[in-house]
mmCIF file of C-alpha atoms in Angstrom:
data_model
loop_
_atom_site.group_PDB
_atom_site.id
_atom_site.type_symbol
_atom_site.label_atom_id
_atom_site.label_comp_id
_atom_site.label_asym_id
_atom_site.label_seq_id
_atom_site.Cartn_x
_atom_site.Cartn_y
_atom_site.Cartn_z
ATOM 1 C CA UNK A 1 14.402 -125.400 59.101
ATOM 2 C CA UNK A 2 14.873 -123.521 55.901
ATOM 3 C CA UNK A 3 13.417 -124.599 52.984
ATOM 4 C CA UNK A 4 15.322 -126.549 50.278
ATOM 5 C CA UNK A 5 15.163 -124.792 46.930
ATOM 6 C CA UNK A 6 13.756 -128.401 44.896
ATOM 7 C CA UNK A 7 10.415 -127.235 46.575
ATOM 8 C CA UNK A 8 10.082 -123.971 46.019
ATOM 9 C CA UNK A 9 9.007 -121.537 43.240
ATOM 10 C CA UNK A 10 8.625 -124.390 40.091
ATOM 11 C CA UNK A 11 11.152 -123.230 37.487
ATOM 12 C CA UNK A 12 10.683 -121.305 34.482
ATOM 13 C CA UNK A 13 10.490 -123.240 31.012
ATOM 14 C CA UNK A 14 14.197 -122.501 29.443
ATOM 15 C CA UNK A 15 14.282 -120.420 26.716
ATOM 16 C CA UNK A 16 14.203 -122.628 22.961
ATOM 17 C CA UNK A 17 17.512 -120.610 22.249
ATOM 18 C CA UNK A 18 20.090 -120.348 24.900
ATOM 19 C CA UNK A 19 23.208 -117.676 24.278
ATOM 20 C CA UNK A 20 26.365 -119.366 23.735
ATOM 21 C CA UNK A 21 28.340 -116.731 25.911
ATOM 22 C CA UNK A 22 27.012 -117.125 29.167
ATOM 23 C CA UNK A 23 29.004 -118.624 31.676
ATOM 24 C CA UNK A 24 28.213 -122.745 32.248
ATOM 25 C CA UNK A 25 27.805 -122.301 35.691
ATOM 26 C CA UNK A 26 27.133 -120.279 38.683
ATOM 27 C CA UNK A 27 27.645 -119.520 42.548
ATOM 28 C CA UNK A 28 24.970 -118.022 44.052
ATOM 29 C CA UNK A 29 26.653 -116.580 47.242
ATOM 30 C CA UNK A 30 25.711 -114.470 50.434
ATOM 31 C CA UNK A 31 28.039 -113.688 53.441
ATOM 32 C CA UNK A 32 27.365 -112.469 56.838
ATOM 33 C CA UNK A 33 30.151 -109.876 58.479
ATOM 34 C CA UNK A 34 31.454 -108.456 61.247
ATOM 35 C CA UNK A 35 31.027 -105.403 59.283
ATOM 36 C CA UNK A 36 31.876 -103.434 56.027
ATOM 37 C CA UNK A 37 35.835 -101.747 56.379
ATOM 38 C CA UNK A 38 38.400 -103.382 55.490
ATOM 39 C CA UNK A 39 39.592 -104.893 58.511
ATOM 40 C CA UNK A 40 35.908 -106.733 59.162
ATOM 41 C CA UNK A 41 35.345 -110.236 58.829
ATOM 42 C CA UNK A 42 33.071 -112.562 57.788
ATOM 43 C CA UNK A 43 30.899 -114.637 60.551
ATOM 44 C CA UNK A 44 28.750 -116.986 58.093
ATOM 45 C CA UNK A 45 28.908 -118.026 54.268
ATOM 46 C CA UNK A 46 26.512 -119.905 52.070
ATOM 47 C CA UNK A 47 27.031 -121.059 48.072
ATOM 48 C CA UNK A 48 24.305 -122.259 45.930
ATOM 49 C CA UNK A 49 25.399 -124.095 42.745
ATOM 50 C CA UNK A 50 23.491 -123.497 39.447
ATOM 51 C CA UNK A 51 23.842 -124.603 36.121
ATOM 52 C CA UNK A 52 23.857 -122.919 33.037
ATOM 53 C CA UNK A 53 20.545 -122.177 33.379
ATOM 54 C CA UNK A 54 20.065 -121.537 36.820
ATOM 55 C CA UNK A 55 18.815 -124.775 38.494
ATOM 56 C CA UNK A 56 20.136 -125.584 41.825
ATOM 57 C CA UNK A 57 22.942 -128.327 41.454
ATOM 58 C CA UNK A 58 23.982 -128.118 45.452
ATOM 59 C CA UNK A 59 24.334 -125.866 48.136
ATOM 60 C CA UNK A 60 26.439 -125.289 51.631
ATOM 61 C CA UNK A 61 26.320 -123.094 54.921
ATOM 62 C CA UNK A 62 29.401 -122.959 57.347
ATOM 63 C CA UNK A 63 29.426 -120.093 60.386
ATOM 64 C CA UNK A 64 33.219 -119.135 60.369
ATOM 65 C CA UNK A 65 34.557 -117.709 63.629
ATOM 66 C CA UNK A 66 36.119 -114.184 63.171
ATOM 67 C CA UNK A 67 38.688 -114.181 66.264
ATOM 68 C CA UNK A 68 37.162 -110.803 66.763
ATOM 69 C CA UNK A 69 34.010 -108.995 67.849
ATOM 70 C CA UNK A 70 31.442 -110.276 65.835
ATOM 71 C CA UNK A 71 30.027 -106.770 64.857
ATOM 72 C CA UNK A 72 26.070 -106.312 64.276
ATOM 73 C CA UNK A 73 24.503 -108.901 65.792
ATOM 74 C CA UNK A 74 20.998 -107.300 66.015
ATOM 75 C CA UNK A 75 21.422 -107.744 61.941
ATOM 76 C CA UNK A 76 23.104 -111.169 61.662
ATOM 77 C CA UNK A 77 22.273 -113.058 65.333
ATOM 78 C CA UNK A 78 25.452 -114.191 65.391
ATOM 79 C CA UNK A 79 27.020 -114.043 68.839
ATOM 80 C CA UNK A 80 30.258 -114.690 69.845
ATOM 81 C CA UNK A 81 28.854 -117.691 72.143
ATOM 82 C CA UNK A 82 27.216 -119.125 68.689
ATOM 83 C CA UNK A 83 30.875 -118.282 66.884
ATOM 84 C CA UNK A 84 32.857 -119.764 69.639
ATOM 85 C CA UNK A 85 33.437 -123.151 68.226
ATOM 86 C CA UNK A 86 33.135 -122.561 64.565
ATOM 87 C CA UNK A 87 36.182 -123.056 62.009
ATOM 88 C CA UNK A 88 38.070 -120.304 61.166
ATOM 89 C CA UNK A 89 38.623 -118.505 57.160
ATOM 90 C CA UNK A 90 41.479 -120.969 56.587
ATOM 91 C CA UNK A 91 39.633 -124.416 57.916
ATOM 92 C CA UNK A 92 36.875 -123.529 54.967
ATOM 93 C CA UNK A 93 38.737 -121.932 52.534
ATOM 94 C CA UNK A 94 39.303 -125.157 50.385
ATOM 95 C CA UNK A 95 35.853 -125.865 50.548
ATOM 96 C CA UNK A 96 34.695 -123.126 49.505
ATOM 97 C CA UNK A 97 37.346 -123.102 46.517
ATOM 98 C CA UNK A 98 35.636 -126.342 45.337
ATOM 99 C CA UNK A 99 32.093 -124.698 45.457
ATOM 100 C CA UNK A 100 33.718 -121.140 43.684
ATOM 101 C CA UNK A 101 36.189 -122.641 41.615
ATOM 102 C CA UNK A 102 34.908 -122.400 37.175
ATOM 103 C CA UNK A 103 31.716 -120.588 38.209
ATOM 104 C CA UNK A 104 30.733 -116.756 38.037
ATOM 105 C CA UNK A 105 30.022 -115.139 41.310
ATOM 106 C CA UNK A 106 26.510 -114.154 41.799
ATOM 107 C CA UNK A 107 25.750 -111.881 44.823
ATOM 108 C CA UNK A 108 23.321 -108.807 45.748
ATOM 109 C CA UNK A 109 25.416 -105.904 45.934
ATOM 110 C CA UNK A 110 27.998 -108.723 44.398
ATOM 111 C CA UNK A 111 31.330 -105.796 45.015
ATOM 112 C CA UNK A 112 30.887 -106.573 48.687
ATOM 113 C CA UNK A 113 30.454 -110.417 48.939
ATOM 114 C CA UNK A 114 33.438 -110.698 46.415
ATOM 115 C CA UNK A 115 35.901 -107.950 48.349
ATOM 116 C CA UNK A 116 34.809 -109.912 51.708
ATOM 117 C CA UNK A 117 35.639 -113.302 50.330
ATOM 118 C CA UNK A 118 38.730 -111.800 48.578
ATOM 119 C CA UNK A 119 40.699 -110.278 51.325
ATOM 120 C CA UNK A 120 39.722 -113.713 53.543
ATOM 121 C CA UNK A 121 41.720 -115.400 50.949
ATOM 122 C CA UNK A 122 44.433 -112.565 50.702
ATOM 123 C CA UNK A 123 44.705 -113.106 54.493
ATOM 124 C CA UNK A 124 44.749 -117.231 53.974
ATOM 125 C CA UNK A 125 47.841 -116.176 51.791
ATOM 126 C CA UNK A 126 45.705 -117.456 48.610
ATOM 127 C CA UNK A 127 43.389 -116.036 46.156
ATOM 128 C CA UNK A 128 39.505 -117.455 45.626
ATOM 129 C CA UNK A 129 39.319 -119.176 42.502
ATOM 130 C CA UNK A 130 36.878 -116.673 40.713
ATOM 131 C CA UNK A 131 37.414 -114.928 37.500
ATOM 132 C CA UNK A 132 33.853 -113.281 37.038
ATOM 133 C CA UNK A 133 31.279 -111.666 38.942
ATOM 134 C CA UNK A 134 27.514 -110.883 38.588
ATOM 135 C CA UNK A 135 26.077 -108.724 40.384
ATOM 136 C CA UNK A 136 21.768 -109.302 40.814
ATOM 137 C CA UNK A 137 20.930 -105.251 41.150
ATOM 138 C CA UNK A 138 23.078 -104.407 38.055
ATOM 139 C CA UNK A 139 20.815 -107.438 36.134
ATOM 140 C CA UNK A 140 17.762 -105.734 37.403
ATOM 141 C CA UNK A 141 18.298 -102.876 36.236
ATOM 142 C CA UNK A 142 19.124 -104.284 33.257
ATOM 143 C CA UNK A 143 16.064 -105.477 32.738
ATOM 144 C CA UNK A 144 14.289 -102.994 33.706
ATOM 145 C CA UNK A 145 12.358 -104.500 35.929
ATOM 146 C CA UNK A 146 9.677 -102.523 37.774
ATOM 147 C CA UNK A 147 11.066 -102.628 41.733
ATOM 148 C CA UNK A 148 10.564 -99.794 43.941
ATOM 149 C CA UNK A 149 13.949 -100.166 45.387
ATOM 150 C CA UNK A 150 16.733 -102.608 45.260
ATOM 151 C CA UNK A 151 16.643 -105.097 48.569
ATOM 152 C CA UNK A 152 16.825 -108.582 48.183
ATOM 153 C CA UNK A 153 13.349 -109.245 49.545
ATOM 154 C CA UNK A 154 11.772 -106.746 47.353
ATOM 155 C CA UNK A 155 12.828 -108.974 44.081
ATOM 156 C CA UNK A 156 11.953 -111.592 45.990
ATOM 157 C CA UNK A 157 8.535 -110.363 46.238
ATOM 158 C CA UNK A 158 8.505 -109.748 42.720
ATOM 159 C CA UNK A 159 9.276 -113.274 41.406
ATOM 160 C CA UNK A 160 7.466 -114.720 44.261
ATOM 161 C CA UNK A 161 9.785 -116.239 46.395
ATOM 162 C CA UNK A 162 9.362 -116.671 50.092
ATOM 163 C CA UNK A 163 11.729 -115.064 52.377
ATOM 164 C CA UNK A 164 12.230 -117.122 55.678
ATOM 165 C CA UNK A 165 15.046 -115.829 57.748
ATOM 166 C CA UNK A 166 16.468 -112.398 56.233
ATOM 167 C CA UNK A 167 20.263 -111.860 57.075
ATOM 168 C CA UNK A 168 20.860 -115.472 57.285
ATOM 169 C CA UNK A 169 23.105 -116.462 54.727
ATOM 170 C CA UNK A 170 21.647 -119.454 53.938
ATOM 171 C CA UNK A 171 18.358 -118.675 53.444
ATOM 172 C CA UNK A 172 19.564 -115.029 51.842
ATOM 173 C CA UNK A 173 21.821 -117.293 49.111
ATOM 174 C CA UNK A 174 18.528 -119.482 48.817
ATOM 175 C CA UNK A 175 16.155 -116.554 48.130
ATOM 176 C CA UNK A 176 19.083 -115.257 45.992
ATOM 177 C CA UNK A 177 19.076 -118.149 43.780
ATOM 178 C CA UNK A 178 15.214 -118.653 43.203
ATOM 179 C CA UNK A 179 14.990 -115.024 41.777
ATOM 180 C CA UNK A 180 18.272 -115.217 39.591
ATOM 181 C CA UNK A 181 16.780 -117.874 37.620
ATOM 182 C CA UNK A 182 13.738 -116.049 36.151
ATOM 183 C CA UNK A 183 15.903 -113.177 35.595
ATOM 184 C CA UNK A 184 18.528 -114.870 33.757
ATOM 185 C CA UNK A 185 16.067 -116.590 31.701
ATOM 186 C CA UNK A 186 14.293 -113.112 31.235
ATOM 187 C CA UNK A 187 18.051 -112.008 30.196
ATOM 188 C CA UNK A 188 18.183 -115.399 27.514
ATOM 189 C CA UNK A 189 15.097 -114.471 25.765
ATOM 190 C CA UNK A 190 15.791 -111.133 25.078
ATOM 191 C CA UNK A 191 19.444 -111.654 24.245
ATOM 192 C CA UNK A 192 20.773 -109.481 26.976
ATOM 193 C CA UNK A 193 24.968 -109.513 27.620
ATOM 194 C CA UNK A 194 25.100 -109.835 31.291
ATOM 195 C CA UNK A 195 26.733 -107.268 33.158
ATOM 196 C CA UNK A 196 29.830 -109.342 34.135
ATOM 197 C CA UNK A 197 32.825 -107.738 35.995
ATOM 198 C CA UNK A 198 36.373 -109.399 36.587
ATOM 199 C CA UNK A 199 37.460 -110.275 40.246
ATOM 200 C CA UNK A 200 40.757 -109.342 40.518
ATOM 201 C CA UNK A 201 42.469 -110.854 43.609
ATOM 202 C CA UNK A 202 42.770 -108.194 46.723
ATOM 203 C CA UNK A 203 46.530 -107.753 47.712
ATOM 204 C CA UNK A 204 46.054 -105.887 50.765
ATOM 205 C CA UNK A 205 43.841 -106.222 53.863
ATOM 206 C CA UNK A 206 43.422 -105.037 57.465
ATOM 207 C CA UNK A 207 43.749 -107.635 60.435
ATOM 208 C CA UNK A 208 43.450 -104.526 62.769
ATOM 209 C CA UNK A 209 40.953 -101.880 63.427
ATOM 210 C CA UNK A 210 41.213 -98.144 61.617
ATOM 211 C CA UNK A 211 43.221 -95.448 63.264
ATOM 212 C CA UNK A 212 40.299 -93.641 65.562
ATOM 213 C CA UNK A 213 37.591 -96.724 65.012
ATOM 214 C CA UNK A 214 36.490 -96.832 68.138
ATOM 215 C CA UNK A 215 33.147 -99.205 68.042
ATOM 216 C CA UNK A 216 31.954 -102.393 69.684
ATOM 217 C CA UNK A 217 29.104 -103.914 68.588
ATOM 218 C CA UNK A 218 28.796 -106.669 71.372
ATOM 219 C CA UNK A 219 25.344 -105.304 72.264
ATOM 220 C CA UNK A 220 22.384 -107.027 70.600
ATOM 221 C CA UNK A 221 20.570 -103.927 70.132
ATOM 222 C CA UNK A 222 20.780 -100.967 67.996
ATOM 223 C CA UNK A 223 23.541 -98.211 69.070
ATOM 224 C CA UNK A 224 23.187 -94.548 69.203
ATOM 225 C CA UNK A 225 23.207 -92.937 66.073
ATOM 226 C CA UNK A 226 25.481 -89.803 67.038
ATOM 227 C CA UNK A 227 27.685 -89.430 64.484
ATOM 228 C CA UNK A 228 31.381 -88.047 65.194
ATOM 229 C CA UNK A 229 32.261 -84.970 63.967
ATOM 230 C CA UNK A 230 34.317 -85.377 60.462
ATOM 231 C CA UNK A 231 38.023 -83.659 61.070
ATOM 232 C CA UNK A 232 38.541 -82.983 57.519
ATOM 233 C CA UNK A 233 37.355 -79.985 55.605
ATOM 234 C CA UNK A 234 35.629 -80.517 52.675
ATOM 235 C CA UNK A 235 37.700 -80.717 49.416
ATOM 236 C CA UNK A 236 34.576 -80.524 47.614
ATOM 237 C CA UNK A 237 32.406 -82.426 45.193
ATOM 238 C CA UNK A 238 33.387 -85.895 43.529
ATOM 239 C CA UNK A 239 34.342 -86.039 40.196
ATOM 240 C CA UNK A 240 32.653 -88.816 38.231
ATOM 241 C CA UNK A 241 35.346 -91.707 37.200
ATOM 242 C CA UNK A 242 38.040 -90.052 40.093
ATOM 243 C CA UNK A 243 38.424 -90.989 43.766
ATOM 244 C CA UNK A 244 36.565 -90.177 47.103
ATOM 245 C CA UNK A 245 38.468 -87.625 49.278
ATOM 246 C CA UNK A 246 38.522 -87.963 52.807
ATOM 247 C CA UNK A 247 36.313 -84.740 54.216
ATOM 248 C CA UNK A 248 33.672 -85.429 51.506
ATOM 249 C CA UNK A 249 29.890 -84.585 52.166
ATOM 250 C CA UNK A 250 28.290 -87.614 51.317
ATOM 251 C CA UNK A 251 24.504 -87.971 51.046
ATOM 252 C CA UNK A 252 21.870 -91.165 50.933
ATOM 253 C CA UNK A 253 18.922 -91.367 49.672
ATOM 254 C CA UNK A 254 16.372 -94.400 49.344
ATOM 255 C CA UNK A 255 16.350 -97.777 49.755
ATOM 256 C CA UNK A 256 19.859 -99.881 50.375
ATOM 257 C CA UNK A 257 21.212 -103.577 49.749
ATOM 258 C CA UNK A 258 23.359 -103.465 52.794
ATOM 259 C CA UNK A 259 21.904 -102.162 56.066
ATOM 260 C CA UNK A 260 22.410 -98.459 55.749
ATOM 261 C CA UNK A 261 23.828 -97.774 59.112
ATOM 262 C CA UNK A 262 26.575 -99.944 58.037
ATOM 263 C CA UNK A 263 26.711 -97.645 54.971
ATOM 264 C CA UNK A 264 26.861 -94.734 56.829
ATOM 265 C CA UNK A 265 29.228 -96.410 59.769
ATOM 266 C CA UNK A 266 32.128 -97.151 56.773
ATOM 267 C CA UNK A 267 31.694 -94.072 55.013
ATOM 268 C CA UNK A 268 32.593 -92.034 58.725
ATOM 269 C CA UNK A 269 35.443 -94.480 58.949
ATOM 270 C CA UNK A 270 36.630 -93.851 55.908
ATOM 271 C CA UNK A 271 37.050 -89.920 56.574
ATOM 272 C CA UNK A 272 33.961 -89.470 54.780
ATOM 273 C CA UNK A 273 31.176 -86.798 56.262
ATOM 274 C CA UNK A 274 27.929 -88.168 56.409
ATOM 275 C CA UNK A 275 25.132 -85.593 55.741
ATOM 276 C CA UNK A 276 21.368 -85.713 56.270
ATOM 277 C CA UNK A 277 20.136 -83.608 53.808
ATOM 278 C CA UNK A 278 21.534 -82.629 50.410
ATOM 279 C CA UNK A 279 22.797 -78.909 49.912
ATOM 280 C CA UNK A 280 25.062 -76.778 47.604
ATOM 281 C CA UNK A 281 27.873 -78.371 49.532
ATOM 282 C CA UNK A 282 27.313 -81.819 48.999
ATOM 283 C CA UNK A 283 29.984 -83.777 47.200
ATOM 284 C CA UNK A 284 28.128 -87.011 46.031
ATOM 285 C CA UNK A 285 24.392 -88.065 46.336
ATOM 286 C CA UNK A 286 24.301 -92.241 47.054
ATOM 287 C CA UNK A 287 20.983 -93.673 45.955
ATOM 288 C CA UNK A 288 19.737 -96.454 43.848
ATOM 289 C CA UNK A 289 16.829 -94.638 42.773
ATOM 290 C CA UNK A 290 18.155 -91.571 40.899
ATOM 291 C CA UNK A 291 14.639 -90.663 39.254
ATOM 292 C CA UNK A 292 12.393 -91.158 42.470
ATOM 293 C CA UNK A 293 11.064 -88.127 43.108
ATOM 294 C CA UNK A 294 12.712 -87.333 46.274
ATOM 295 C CA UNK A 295 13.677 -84.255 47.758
ATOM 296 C CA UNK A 296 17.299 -85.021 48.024
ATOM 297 C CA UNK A 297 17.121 -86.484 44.367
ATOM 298 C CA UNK A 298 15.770 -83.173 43.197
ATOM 299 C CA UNK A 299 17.683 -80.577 45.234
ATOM 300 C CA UNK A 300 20.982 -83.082 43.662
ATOM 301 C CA UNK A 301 19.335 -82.373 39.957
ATOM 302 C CA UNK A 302 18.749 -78.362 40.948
ATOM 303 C CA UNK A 303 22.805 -78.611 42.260
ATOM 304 C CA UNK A 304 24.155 -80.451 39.710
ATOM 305 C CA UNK A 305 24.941 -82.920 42.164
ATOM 306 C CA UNK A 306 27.350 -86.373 41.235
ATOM 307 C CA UNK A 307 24.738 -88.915 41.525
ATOM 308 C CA UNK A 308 26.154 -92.739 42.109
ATOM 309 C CA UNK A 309 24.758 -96.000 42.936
ATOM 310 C CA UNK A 310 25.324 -97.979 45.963
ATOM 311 C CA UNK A 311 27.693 -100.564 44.143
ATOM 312 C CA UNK A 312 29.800 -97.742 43.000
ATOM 313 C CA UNK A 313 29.987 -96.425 45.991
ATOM 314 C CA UNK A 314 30.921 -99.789 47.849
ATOM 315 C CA UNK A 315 34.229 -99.896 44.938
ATOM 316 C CA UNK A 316 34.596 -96.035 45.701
ATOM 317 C CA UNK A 317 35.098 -96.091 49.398
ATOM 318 C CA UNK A 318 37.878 -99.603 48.906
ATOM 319 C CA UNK A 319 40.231 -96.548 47.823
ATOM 320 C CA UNK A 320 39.330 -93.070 49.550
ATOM 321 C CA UNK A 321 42.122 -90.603 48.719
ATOM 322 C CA UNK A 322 43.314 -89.136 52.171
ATOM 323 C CA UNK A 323 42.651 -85.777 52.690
ATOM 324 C CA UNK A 324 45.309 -82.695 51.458
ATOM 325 C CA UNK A 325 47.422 -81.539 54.573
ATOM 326 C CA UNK A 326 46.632 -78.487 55.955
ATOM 327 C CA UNK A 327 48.868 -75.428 56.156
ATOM 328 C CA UNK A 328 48.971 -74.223 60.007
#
């Protein structure tokens, strides 16, 4: 049984002075996928309401059956036996309105929880009703506060909070929740803006696997980690504020919010070429840690290397710019 957030970590004492532009309430969400491309699904979803100042007013779990291969399961446990009988997107999708609906989106790695729920929605021929979102690694950083990478349990260790089930969206949301609080009221104190974005609704969506995906994931265990060869040449490296370009050498480095085979599985899907160490000919370095002292962080600083987060690159690879055609 997870635990129910009333009895966990007490709560901080609110700050005497609360801001008058943060949001008056927020959904503290996690979700569970078949994967990360644009065609994957999503196989369980969880909401925690908070209010204004981050105490838990409700929360809700569903599993939502994907009509498709349920994708990692050795991350999620979700098989398709388990997924069977569980509602699809559209038999939940007014429920979860209700629990969305006047309430900034809070997620870890919040670009990929709010493009997953989005194109659901797009499919459902309806948009979520969310105008904001908040993403919890941007607010750490933010406040500077002294992690040695960027995971959810990681911050959770930091405030204290007790992980139970990792990669179960329930207790993720929960965990989620329990270390927003201190770190919005860290953000109240000190007068911090928080680093909202706008959700705009997705207007296209995949119901169909890539052109040359060729994966299955029905195994419980890890797969082989032979990558494909990449079959474009490399246009070279990424301009900061442009587009990826399929062909890219893409490096990662560090610690990741999302599992970082599933990193590396999209970025191969998306045309991208996924290298293992960083060299002259890398395009763009992906780490949340640009100032760890690394070796791929350094050789990037001796090459001049484009250095980007893991949220950017999670907006980056929602548009990759196919590659030039080649003269024969």
């Amino acid at each position: 049984m997870l635990e129910d957030p009333t009895t966990a970590a007490p709560h901080p004492a609110p700050p005497s002075s609360w801001p008058a532009t943060y949001p008056q309430g927020y959904a503290v969400v996690d979700v569970e996928t078949t994967g990360l491309a644009r065609d994957d699904r999503i196989v369980s979803a969880a909401v925690y309401q908070l209010d204004a100042r981050g105490t838990v007013q409700d929360h809700w779990y569903t599993l939502v059956n994907p009509q498709r291969d349920p994708g990692p399961v050795w991350i999620h446990g979700l098989t398709e036996e388990v997924l069977e009988g569980a509602p699809r997107f559209p038999e939940i999708a007014g429920e979860l309105a209700e629990r969305l609906a006047d309430r900034v989106l809070v997620a870890h790695n919040a670009a990929f929880d709010w493009s997953m729920i989005a194109r659901e929605y797009a499919r459902s021929k309806s948009a979520a009703p969310v105008r904001q979102r908040l993403c919890t690694i941007a607010l750490s950083k933010e406040l500077g506060l002294p992690l040695p990478n960027h995971k959810l349990e990681t911050l959770a260790a930091h405030y204290g909070v007790v992980q139970h089930r990792a990669h179960h969206a329930l207790d993720d949301a929960r965990v989620l929740a329990e270390t927003f609080r201190p770190s919005l009221h860290r953000a109240a104190e000190t007068g911090l803006r928080l680093p909202l974005l706008a959700c705009q609704p997705l207007t296209e969506w995949s119901d169909g696997p890539a052109i040359g995906r060729q994966r299955s994931y029905r195994q419980t265990w890890r797969p082989s980690r032979k990558r494909p060869a990449c079959p474009y040449p490399n246009p070279g490296r990424y301009e900061p504020g442009g587009q990826l370009v399929q062909g890219m050498r893409v490096a990662f480095s560090g610690d990741t919010s999302v599992d970082r085979e599933l990193l590396e599985d999209r970025a191969i899907e998306a045309g991208l070429h996924v290298a293992t160490s960083v060299s002259r000919l890398t395009s763009v370095l992906v780490t949340n840690d640009p100032d760890s002292p690394t070796s791929k962080t350094a050789k990037a600083r001796s090459f001049g290397t484009p250095v980007i987060d893991e949220a950017a690159f999670m907006q980056l690879l929602q548009d990759v710019t196919p590659a030039p055609p080649t003269n024969r």
